[in-house]
Tab-separated table of C-alpha atoms and ligand atoms in Angstrom:
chain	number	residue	atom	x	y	z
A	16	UNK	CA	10.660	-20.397	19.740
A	17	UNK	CA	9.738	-21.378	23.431
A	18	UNK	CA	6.249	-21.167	24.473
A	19	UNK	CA	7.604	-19.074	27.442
A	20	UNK	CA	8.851	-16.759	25.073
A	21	UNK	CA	5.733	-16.507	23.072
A	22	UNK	CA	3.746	-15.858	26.089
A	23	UNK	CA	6.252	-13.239	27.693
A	24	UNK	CA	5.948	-11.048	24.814
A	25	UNK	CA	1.677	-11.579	24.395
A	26	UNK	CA	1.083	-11.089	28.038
A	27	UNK	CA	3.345	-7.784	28.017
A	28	UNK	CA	1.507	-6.808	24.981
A	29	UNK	CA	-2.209	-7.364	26.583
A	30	UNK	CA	-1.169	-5.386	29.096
A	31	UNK	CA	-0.532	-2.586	26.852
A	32	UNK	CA	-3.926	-1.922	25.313
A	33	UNK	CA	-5.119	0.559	26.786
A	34	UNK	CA	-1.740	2.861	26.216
A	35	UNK	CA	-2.299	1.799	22.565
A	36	UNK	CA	-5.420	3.263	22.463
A	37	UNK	CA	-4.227	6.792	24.086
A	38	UNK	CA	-1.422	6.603	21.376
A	39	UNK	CA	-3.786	5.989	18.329
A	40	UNK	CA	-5.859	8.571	19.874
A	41	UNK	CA	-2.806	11.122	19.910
A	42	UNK	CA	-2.142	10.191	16.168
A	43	UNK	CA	-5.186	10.442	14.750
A	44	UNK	CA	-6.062	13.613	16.290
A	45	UNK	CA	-2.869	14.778	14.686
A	46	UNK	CA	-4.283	15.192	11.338
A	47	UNK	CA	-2.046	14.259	8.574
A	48	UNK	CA	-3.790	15.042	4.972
A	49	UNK	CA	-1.189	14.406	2.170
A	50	UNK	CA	-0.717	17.318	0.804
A	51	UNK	CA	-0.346	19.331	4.183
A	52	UNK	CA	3.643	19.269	4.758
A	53	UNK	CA	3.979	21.126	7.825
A	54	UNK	CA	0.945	18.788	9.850
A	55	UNK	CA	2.684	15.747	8.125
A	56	UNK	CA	6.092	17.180	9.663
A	57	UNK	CA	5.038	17.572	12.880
A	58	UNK	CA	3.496	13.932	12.982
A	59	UNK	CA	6.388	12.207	11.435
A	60	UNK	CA	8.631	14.301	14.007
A	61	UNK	CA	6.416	13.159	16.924
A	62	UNK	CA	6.729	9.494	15.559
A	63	UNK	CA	10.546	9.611	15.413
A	64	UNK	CA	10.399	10.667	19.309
A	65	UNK	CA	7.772	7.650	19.693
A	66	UNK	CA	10.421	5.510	17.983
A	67	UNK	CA	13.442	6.545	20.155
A	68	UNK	CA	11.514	6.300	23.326
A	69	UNK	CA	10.171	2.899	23.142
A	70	UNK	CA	12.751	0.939	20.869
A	71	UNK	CA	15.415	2.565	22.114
A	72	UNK	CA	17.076	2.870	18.713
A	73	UNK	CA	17.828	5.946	16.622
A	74	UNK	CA	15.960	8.127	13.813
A	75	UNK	CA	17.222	9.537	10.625
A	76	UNK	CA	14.946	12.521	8.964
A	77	UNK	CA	14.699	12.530	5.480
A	78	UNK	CA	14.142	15.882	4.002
A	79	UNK	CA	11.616	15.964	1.378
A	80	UNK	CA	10.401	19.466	-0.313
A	81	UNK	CA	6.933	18.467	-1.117
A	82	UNK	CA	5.449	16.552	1.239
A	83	UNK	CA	6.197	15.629	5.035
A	84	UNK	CA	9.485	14.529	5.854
A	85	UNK	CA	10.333	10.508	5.899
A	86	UNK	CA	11.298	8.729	9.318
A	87	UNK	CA	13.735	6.026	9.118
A	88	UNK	CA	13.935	3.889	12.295
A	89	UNK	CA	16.785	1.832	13.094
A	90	UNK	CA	16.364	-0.795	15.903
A	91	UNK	CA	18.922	-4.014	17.115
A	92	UNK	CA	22.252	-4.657	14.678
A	93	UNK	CA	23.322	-7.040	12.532
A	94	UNK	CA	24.280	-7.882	9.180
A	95	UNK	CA	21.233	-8.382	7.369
A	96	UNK	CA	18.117	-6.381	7.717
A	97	UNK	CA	14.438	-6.961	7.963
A	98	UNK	CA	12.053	-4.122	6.623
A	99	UNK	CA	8.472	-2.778	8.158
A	100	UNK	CA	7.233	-0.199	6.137
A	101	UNK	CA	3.970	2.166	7.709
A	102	UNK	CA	2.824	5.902	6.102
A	103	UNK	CA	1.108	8.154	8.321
A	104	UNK	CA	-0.480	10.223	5.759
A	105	UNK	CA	-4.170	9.669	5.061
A	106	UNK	CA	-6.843	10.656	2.821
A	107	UNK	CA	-8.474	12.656	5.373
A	108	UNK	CA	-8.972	16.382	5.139
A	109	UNK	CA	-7.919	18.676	7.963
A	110	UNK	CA	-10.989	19.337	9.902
A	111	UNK	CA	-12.470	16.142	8.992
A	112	UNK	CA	-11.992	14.641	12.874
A	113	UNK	CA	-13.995	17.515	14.072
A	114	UNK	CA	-17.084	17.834	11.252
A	115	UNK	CA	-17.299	14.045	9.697
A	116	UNK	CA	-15.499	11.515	11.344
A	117	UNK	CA	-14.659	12.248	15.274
A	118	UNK	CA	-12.191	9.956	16.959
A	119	UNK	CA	-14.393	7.741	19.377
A	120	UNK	CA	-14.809	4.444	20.786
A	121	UNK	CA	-17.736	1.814	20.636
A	122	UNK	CA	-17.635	-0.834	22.333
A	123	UNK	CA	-14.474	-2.766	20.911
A	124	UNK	CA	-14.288	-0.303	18.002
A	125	UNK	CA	-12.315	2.754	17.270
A	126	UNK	CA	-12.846	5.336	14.303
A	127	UNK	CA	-11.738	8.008	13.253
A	128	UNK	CA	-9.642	9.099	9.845
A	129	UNK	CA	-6.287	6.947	9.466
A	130	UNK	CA	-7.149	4.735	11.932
A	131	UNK	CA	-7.360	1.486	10.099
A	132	UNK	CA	-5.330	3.131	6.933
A	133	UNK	CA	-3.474	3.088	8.760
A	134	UNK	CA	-1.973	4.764	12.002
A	135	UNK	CA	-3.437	1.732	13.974
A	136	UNK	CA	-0.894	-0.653	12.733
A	137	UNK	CA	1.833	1.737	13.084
A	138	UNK	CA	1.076	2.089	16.464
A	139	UNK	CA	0.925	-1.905	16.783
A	140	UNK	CA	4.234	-2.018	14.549
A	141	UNK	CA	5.948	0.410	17.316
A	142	UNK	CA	4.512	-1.863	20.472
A	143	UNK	CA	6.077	-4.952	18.652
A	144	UNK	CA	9.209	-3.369	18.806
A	145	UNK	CA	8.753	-2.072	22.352
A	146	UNK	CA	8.033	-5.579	23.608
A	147	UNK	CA	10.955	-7.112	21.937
A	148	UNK	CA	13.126	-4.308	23.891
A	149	UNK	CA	11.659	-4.315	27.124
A	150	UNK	CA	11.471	-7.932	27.514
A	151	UNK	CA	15.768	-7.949	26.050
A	152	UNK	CA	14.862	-10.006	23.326
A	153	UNK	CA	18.012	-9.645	20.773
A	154	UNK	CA	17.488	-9.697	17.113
A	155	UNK	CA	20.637	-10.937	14.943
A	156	UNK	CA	19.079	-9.176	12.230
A	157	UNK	CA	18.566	-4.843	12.188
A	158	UNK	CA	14.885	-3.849	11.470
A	159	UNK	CA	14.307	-0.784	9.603
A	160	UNK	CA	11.443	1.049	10.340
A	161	UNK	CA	10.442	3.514	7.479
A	162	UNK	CA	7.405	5.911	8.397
A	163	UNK	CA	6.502	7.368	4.825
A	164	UNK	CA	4.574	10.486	4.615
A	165	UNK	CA	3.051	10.304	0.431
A	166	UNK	CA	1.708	6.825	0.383
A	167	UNK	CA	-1.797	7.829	-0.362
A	168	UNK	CA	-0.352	10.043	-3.515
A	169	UNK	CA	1.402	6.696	-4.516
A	170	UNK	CA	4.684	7.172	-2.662
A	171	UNK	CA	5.967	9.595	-5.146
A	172	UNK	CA	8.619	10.959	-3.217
A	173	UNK	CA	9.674	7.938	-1.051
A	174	UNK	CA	9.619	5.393	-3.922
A	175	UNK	CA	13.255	5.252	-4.342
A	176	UNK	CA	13.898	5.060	-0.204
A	177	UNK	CA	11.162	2.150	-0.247
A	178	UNK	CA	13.136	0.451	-3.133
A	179	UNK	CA	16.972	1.135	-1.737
A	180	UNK	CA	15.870	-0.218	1.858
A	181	UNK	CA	14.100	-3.160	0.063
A	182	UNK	CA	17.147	-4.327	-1.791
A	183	UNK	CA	19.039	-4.285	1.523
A	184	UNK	CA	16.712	-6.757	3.647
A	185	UNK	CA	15.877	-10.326	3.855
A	186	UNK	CA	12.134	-9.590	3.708
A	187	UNK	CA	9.705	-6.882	4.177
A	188	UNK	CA	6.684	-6.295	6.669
A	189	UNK	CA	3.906	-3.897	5.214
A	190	UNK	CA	1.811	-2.715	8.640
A	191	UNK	CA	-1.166	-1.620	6.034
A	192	UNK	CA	-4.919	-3.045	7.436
A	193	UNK	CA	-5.854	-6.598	6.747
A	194	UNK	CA	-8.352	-7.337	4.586
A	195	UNK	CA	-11.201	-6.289	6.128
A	196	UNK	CA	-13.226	-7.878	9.472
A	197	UNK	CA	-11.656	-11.368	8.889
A	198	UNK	CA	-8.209	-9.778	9.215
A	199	UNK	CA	-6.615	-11.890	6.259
A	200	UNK	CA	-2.770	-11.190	5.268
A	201	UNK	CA	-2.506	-10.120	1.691
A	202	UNK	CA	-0.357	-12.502	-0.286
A	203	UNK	CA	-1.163	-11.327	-3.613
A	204	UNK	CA	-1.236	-7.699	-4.679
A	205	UNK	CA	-2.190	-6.625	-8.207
A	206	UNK	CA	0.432	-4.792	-10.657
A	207	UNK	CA	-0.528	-1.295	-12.106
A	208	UNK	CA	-0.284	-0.195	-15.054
A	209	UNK	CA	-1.125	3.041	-16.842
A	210	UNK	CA	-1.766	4.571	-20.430
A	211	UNK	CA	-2.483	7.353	-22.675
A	212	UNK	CA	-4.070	6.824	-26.185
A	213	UNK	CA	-4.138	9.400	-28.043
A	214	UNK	CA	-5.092	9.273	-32.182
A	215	UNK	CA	-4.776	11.937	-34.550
A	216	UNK	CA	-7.253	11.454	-37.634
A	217	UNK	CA	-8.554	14.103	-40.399
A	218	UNK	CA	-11.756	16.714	-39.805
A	219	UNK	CA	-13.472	17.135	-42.588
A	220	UNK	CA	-17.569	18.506	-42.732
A	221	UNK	CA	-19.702	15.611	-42.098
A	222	UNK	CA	-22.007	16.586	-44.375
A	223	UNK	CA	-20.285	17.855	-47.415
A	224	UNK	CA	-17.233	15.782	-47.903
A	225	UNK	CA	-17.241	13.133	-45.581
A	226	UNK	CA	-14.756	10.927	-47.842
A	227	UNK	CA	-12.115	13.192	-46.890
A	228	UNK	CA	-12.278	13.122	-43.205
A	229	UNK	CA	-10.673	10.035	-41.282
A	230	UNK	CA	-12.337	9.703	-37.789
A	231	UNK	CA	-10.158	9.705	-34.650
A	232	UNK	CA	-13.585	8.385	-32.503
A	233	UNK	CA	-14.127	5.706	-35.101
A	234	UNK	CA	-10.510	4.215	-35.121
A	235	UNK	CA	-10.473	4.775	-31.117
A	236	UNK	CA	-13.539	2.683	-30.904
A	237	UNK	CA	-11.995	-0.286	-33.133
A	238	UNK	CA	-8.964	0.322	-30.147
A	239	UNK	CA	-11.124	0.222	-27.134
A	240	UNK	CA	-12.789	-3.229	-28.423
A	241	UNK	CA	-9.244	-4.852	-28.870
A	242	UNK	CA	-7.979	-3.787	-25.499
A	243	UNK	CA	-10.937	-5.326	-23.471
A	244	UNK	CA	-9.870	-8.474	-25.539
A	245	UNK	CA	-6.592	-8.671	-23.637
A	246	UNK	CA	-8.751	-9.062	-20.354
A	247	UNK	CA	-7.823	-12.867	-19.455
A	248	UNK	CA	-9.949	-13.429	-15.878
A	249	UNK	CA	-7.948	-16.560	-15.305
A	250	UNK	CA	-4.519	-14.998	-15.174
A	251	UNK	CA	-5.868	-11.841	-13.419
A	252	UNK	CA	-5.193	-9.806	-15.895
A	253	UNK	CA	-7.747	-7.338	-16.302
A	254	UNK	CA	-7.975	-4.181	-18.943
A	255	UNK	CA	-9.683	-1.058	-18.219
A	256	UNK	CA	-10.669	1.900	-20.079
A	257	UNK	CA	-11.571	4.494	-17.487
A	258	UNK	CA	-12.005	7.696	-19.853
A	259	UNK	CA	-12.526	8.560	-23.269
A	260	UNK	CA	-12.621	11.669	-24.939
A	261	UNK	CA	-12.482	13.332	-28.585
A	262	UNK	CA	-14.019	15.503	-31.259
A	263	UNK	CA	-15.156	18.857	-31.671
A	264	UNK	CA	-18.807	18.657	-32.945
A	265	UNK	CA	-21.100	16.882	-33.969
A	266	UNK	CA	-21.328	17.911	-37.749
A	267	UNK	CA	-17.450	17.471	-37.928
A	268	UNK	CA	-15.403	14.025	-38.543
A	269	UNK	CA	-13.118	13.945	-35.464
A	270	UNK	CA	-9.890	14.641	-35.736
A	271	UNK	CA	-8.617	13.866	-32.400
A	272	UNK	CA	-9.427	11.140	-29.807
A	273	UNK	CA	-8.093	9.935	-26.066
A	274	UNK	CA	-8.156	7.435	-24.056
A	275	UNK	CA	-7.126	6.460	-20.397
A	276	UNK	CA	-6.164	3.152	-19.858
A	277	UNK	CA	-5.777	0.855	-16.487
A	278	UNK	CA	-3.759	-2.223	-16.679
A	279	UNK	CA	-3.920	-5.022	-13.694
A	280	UNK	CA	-1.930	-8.132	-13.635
A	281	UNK	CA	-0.816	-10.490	-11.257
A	282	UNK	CA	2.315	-11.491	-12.285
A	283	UNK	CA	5.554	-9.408	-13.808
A	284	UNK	CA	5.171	-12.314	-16.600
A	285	UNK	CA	1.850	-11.167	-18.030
A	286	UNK	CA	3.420	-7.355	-17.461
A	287	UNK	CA	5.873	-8.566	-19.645
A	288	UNK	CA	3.209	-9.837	-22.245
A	289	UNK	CA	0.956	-7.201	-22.739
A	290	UNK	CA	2.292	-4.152	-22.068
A	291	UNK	CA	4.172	-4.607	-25.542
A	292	UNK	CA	0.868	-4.921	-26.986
A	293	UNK	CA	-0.747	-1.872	-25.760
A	294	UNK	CA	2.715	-0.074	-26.808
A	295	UNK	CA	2.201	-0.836	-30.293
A	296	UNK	CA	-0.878	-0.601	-30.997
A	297	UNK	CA	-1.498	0.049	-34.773
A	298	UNK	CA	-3.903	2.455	-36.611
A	299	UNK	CA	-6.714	0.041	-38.028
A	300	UNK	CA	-8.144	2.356	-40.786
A	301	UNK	CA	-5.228	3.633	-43.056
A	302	UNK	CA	-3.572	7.169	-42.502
A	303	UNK	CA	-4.576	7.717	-38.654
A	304	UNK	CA	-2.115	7.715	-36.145
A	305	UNK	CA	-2.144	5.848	-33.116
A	306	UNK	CA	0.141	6.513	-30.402
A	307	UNK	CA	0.612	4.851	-26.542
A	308	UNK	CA	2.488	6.255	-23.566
A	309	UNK	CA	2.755	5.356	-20.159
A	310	UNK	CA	4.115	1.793	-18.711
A	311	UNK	CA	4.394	0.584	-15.177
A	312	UNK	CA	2.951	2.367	-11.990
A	313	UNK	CA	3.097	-0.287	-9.236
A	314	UNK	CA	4.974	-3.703	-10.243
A	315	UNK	CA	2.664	-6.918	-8.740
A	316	UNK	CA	3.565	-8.398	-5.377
A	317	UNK	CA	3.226	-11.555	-6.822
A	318	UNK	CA	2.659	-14.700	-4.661
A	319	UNK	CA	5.740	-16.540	-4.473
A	320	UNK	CA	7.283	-19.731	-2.955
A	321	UNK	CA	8.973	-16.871	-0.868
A	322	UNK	CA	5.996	-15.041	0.253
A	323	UNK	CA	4.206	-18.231	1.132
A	324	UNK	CA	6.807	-19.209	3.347
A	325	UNK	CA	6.894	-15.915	5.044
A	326	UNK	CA	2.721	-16.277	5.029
A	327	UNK	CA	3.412	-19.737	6.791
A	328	UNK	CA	5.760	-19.039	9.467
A	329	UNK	CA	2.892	-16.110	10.946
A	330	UNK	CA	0.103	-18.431	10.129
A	331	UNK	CA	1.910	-20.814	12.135
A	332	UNK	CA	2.536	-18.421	15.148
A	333	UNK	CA	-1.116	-17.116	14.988
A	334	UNK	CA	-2.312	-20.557	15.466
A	335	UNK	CA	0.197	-21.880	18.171
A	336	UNK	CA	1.117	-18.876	19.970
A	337	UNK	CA	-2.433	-16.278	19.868
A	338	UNK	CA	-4.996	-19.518	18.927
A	339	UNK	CA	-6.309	-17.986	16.111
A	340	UNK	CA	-6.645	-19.043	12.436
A	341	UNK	CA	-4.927	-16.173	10.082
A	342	UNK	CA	-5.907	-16.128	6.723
A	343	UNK	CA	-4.652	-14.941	3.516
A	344	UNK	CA	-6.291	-12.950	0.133
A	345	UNK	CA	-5.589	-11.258	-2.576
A	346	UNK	CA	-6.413	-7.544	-3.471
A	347	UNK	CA	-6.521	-5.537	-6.942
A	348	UNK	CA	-5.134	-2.852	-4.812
A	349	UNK	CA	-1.514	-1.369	-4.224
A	350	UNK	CA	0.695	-0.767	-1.813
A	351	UNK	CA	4.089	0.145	-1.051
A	352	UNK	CA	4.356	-3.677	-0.807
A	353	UNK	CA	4.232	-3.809	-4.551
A	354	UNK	CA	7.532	-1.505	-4.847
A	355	UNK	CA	9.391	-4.264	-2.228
A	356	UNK	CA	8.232	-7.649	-3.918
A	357	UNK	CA	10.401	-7.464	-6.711
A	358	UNK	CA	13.223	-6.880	-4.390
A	359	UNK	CA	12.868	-8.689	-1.345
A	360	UNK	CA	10.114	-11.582	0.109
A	361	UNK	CA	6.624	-9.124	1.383
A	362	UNK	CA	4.141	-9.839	3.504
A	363	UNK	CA	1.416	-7.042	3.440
A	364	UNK	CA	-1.398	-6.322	5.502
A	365	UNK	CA	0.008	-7.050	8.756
A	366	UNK	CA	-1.669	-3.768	10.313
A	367	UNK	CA	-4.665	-3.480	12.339
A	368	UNK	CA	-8.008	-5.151	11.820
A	369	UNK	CA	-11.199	-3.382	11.361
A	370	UNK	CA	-13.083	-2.105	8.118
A	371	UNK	CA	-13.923	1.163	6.008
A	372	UNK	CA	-10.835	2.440	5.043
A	373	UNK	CA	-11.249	5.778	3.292
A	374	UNK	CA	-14.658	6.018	4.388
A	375	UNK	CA	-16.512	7.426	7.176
A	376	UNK	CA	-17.051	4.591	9.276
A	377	UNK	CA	-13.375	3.673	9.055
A	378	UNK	CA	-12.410	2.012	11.977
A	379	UNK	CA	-10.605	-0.712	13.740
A	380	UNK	CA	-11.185	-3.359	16.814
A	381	UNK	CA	-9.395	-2.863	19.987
A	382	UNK	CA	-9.082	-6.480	21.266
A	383	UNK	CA	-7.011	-7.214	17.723
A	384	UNK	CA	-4.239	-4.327	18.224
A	385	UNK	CA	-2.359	-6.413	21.029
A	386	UNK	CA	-2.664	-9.746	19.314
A	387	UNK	CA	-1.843	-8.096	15.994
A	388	UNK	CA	1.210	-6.635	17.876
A	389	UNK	CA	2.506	-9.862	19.236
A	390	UNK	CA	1.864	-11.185	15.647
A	391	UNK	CA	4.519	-8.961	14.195
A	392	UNK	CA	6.857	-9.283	17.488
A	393	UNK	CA	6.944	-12.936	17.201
A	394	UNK	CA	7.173	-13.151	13.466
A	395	UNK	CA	10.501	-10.709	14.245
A	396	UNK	CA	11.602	-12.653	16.618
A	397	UNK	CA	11.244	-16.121	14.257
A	398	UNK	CA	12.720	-13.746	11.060
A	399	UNK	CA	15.398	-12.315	12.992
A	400	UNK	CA	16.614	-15.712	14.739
B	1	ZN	ZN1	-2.563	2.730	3.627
């Protein structure tokens, strides 16, 4: 890419931080709680008129019962596709802008609920595109914007859109926050996975026949030490009991115990190793019964040659084009990103930069959103070439 280029699209962006403050203002004031359909409908519908407006390309609703509808953006043509992915649900509760968290600025900092988780890169993910438009520079590649609406439920009901898109591009761009301050890319995202134990043993009086009983709470506590065993900190693979429960009294043998169980990996191959294990795990005292359910919740985004490469080509770009040095981490947390990697190359955490998310000094810096902007444009550009 030509320097010229590079510095077309980063100058038009500068110039457009103040407008991308009035628009993250306009979004987060538009509150967008989960579980609140019709506010989530009225935001996504306001995005989809953002979307048309500034890229110039078209909008598709996707109707969705539960929660708000899902936007799909469509900008440029071309055989192949590249993916961005944003939600503009949050975790926020209506009402929360006016009594805990009001939208405001400090000095180079904006907060206010969603705006580093993450309406802040959507609004830098929509500039990107804007840039690339005004300034007529032609993609060979489509981009496919999705706007999700459930992300902070775990995508329950745009899952399958996340996956079908994925498995038609070349790559995928997550606009979720960086990793904190520093503003790192995340190149590694942790796999999920979840399960129920539940054992059945005998009650019998503690007291007065004891021999007859077979304790649930004993055998799960024989389980719970084997499971932390399959905790291997040099892999990344990490076992968690979160909650136990069982028993009726405390003069009776249980005969019924439960556990909740978090699995983390970093890889699909240690997936593949011990979730088999936890599946069949076997009664330890004779004539209890042991039984597992659950499996996968969020498959790793595992750090491939592929991802690196994508890592690279913005690192580059960052360094030559904006002069600054972009980093890259890992998180335990998920994403949407996780439900792309198996399918297609993702880079995640390309949003905005700032700190707090969920929390009530959420917030992000100002002077990032334009560099953070051209980021993404110029990776586009490079991807879509
Ligand atoms: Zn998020």
């Amino acid at each position: 890419m030509s320097n010229i280029t590079a510095g077309r699209i980063t100058d038009f962006l500068q110039s457009k931080q103040s407008e991308m403050i009035e628009m993250l203002k306009i979004l987060v004031e538009k509150e967008s709680t989960t579980v609140d359909k019709k506010l989530n409908d009225e935001l996504g519908a306001y995005i989809a008129e953002l979307f048309r407006q500034m890229t110039g390309g078209k909008t598709t609703t996707i109707q969705n019962d539960l929660y708000g509808n899902h936007i799909k953006g469509e900008f440029g043509s071309g055989t192949e596709q590249i993916l961005i992915l944003a939600h503009f649900d949050t975790v926020w509760q209506k009402g929360d802008i006016l009594e805990k968290i009001p939208f405001k600025i400090v000095d180079d900092q904006a907060y206010g609920p969603g705006t580093f988780d993450m309406k802040g890169g959507l609004v830098q993910g929509l500039y990107a595109l804007h840039a690339l438009k005004e300034l007529n520079e032609t993609l060979s590649k489509k981009v496919v914007f999705l706007f999700t609406s459930d992300e902070e439920l775990g995508s329950p009901t745009s899952q399958h859109l996340i996956e079908e898109e994925a498995k038609k591009s070349v790559c995928v761009l997550v606009l979720e926050p960086a990793i904190s301050t520093e503003g790192a890319l995340k190149t590694s995202r942790k796999g999920v996975g979840m399960f129920k134990l539940s054992i059945q043993g005998r009650a019998a009086h503690a007291g007065v026949e004891p021999e007859k009983g077979l304790s649930a709470i004993h055998e799960l506590s024989k389980q719970v030490s084997y499971l932390y065993k399959l905790t291997d900190l040099k892999k990344g693979t990490t076992v968690n009991v979160g909650t136990v429960s069982g028993g009726t009294t405390i003069n009776v043998v249980a005969a019924e115990a439960n556990a909740d169980i978090d699995l983390r990996v970093k890889t699909q191959a240690e997936f593949d190793r011990v979730i088999p294990i936890i599946k069949n795990l076997k009664p330890n005292i004779e004539g209890l019964q042991v039984e597992v359910s659950g499996g996968v919740n969020r498959p790793p985004l595992e750090r491939t040659e592929e991802v690196v490469n994508l890592y690279n080509k913005a690192k580059k770009i960052a360094k030559e084009d904006l002069g600054f040095t972009l980093l890259e981490k890992e998180t335990g947390g998920g994403s949407d990103g996780n439900f792309t990697a198996p399918f297609a190359p993702t880079l995640d955490g390309l949003g905005a930069v700032g700190d707090g998310a969920h929390a009530l000094h959420e917030h992000l810096f100002i002077s990032e959103m334009p560099k953070r902007s051209a980021l993404l444009a110029l990776l586009l550009k490079e991807l879509g070439s």
